[in-house]
GROMACS .gro file of C-alpha atoms in nm:
model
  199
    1UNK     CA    1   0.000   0.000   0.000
    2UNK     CA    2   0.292   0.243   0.085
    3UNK     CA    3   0.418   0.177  -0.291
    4UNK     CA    4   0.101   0.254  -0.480
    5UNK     CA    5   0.113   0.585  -0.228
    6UNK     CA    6   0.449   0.702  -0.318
    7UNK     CA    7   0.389   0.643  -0.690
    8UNK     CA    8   0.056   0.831  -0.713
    9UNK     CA    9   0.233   1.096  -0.465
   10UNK     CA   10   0.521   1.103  -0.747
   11UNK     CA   11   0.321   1.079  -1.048
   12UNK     CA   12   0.110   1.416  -0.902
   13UNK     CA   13   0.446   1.600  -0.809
   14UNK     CA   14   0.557   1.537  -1.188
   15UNK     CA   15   0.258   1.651  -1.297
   16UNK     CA   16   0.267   1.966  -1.097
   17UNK     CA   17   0.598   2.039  -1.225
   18UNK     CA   18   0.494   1.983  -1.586
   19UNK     CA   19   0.213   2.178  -1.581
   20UNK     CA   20   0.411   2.468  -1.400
   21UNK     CA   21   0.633   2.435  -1.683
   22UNK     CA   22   0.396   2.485  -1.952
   23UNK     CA   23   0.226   2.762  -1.813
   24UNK     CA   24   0.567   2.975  -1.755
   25UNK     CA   25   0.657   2.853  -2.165
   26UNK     CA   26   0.330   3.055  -2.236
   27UNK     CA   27   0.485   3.361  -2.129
   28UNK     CA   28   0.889   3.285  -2.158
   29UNK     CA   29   1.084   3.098  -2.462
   30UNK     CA   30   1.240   2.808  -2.224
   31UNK     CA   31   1.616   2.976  -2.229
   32UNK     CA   32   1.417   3.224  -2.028
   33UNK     CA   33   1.269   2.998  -1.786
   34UNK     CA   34   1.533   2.788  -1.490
   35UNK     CA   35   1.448   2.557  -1.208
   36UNK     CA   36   1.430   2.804  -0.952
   37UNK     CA   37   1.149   2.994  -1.155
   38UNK     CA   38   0.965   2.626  -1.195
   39UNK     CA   39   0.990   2.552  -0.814
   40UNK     CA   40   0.850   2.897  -0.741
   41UNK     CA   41   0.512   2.830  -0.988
   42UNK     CA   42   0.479   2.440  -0.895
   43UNK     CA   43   0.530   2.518  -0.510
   44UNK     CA   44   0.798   2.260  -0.432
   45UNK     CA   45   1.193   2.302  -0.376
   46UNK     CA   46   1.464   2.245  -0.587
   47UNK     CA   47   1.561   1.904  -0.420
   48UNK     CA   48   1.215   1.789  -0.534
   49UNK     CA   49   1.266   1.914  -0.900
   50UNK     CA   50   1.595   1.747  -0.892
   51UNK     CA   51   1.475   1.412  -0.789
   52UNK     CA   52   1.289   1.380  -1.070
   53UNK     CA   53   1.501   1.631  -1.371
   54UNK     CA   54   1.801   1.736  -1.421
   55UNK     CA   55   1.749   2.041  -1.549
   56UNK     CA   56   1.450   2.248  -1.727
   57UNK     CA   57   1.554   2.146  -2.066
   58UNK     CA   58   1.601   1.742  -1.916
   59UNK     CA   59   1.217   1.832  -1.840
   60UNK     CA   60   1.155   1.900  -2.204
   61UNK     CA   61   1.320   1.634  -2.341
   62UNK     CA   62   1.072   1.394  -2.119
   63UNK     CA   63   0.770   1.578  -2.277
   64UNK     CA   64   0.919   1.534  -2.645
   65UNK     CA   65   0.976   1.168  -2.528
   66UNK     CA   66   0.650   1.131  -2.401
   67UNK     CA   67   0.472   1.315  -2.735
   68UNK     CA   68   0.736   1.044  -2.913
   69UNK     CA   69   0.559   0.766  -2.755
   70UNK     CA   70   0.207   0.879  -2.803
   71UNK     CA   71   0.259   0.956  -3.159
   72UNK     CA   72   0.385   0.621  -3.279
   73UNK     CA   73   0.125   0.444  -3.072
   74UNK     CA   74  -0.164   0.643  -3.285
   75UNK     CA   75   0.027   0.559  -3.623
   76UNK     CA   76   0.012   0.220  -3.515
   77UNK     CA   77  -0.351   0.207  -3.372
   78UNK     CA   78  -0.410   0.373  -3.762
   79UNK     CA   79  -0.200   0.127  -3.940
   80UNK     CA   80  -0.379  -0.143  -3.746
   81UNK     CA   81  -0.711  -0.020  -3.914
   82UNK     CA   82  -0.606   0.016  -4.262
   83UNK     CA   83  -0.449   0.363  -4.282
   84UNK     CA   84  -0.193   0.365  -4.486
   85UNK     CA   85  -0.090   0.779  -4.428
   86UNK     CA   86   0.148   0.868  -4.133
   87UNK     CA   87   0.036   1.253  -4.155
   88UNK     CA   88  -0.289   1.230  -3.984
   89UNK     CA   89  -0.195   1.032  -3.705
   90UNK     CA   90   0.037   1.314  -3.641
   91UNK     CA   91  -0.216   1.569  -3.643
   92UNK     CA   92  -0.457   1.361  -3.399
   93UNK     CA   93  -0.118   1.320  -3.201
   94UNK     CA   94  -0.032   1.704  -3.208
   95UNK     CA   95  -0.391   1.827  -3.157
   96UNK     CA   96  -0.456   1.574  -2.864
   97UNK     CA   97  -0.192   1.692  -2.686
   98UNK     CA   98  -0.147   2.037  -2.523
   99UNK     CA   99  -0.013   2.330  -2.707
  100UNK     CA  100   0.282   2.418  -2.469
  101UNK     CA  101   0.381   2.083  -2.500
  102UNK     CA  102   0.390   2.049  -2.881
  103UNK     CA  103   0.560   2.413  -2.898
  104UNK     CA  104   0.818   2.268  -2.608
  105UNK     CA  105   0.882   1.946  -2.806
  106UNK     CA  106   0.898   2.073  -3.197
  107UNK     CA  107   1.121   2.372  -3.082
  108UNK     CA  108   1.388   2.584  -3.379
  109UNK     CA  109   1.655   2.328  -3.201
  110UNK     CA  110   1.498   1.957  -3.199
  111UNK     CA  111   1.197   1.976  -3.400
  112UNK     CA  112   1.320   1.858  -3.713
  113UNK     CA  113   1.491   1.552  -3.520
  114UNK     CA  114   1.179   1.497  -3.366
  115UNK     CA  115   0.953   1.456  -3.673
  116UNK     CA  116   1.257   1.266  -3.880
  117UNK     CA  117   1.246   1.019  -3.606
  118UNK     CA  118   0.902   0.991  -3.631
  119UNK     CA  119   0.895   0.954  -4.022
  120UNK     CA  120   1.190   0.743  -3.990
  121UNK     CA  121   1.001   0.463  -3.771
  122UNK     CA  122   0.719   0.461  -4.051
  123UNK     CA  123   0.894   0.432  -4.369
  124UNK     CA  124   0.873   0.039  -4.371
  125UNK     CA  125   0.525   0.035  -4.330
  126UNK     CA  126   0.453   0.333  -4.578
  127UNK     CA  127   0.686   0.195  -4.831
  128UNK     CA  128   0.463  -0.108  -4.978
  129UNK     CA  129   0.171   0.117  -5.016
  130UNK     CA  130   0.358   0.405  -5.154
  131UNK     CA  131   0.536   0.146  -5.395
  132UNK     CA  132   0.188   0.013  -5.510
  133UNK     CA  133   0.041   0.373  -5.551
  134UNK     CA  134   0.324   0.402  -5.743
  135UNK     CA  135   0.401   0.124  -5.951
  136UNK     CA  136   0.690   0.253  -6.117
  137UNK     CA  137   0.914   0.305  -5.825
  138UNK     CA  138   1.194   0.088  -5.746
  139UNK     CA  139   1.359   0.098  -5.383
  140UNK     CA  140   1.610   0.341  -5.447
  141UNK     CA  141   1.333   0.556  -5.597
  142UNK     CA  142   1.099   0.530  -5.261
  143UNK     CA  143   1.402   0.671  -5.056
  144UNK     CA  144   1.399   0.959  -5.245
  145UNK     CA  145   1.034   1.075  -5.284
  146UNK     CA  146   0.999   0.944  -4.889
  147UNK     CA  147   1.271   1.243  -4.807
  148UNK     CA  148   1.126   1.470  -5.050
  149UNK     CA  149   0.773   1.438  -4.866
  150UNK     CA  150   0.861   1.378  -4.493
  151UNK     CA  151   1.113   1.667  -4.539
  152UNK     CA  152   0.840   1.877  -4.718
  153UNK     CA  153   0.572   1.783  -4.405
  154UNK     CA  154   0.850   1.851  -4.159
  155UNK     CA  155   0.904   2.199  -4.288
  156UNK     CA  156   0.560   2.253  -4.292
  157UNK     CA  157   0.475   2.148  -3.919
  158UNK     CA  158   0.768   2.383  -3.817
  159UNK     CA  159   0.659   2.659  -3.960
  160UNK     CA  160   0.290   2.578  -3.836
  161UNK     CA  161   0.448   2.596  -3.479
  162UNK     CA  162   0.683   2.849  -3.515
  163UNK     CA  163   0.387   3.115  -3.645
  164UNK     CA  164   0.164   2.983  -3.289
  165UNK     CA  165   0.001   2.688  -3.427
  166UNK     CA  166  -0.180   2.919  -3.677
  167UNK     CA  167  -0.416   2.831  -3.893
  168UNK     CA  168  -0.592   2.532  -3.646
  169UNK     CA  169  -0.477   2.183  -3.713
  170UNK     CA  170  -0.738   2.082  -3.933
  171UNK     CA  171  -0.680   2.331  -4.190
  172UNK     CA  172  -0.287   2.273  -4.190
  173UNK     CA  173  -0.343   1.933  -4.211
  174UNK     CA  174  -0.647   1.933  -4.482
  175UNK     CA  175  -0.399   2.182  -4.711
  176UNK     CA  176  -0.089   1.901  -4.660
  177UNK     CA  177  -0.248   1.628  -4.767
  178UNK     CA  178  -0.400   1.767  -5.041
  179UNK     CA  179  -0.058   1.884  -5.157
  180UNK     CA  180   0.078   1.513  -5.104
  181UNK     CA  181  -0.214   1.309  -5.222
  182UNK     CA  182  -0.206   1.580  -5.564
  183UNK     CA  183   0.174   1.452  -5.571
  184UNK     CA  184   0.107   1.095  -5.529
  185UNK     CA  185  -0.205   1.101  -5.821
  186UNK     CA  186   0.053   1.318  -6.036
  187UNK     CA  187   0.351   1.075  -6.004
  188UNK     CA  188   0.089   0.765  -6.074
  189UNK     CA  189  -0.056   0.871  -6.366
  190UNK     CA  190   0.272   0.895  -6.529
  191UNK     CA  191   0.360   0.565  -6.569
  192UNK     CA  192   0.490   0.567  -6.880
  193UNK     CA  193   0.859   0.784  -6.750
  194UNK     CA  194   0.958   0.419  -6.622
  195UNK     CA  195   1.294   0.474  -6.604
  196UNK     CA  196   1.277   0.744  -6.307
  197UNK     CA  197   1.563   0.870  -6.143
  198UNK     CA  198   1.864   0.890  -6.353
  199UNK     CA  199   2.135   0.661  -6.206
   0.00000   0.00000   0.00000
């Protein structure tokens, strides 16, 4: 009984510090923003904050982790039904979670990591259906129009977040796919440029 305790009392601390967290990000970029100022919003002491991060920025790297997790577990769940399109599931992820969080985790410094590791865990999956959407592309071929779209929907996210999340998610993500799916019907329908990429 003691256990379950301590790990409710811990997961409510870490939540308290997390949500102080997000609410100073609101109003500070987080090189603004140190542990002292967390303590002060979340109540606690710095021993506290320390027994559970090492430092602010630790503390967003466990939210990026966490958005991480939560992402590739909705790409999966979608996958699992028959969706065959990463982007979505990365919108649902992104619009599920909260805004200070997504801002904290696609920041101007690990961002672009961020979403290439997420593109990067898909690209077996997406690669049969892109191939048979596709039916001229070889493997070398796929790695190249895989970059030139998950670098194009990278780009695209980090501007989204970098100008506040502006328009709302569903219009960001409505224009995207639209550009991609327009892309995909293009490259389809010309079937008879067989040879592809030049070697």
């Amino acid at each position: 009984m003691t256990g379950i305790k301590n790990n409710q009392r811990s997961r409510c601390t870490k939540e308290v510090i997390r949500s102080s967290f997000l609410k100073l990000l609101r109003i500070e970029d987080i090189e603004a923003i140190n542990v002292t100022d967390i303590c002060k919003e979340a109540e606690i002491t710095r021993g506290t904050f320390y027994h559970y991060y090492s430092s602010q920025f630790d503390l967003q790297r466990c939210l990026r982790k966490d958005l991480f997790k939560n992402t590739l577990v909705l790409i999966k769940l979608r996958f699992s039904q028959g969706q065959r399109t990463v982007l979505p599931a990365i919108f649902e992820a992104l619009k599920q979670a909260d805004p200070e969080i997504v801002k904290a985790a696609l920041d101007a410094n690990q961002g672009s990591l961020f979403l290439r590791r997420i593109f990067a865990s898909c690209k077996e999956i997406v690669r049969p259906y892109m191939m048979n959407q596709i039916d001229w592309v070889n493997d070398q071929q796929f790695e190249y129009l895989y970059a030139y779209f998950s670098n194009g929907v990278t780009g695209v996210i980090l501007l989204w977040v970098e100008q506040g999340m502006r328009p709302v998610t569903s219009y960001i993500e409505e224009d995207t796919l639209k550009m991609i799916r327009e892309s995909i019907t293009y490259l389809a329908n010309h079937k008879h440029k067989k040879r592809g990429f030049k070697e």
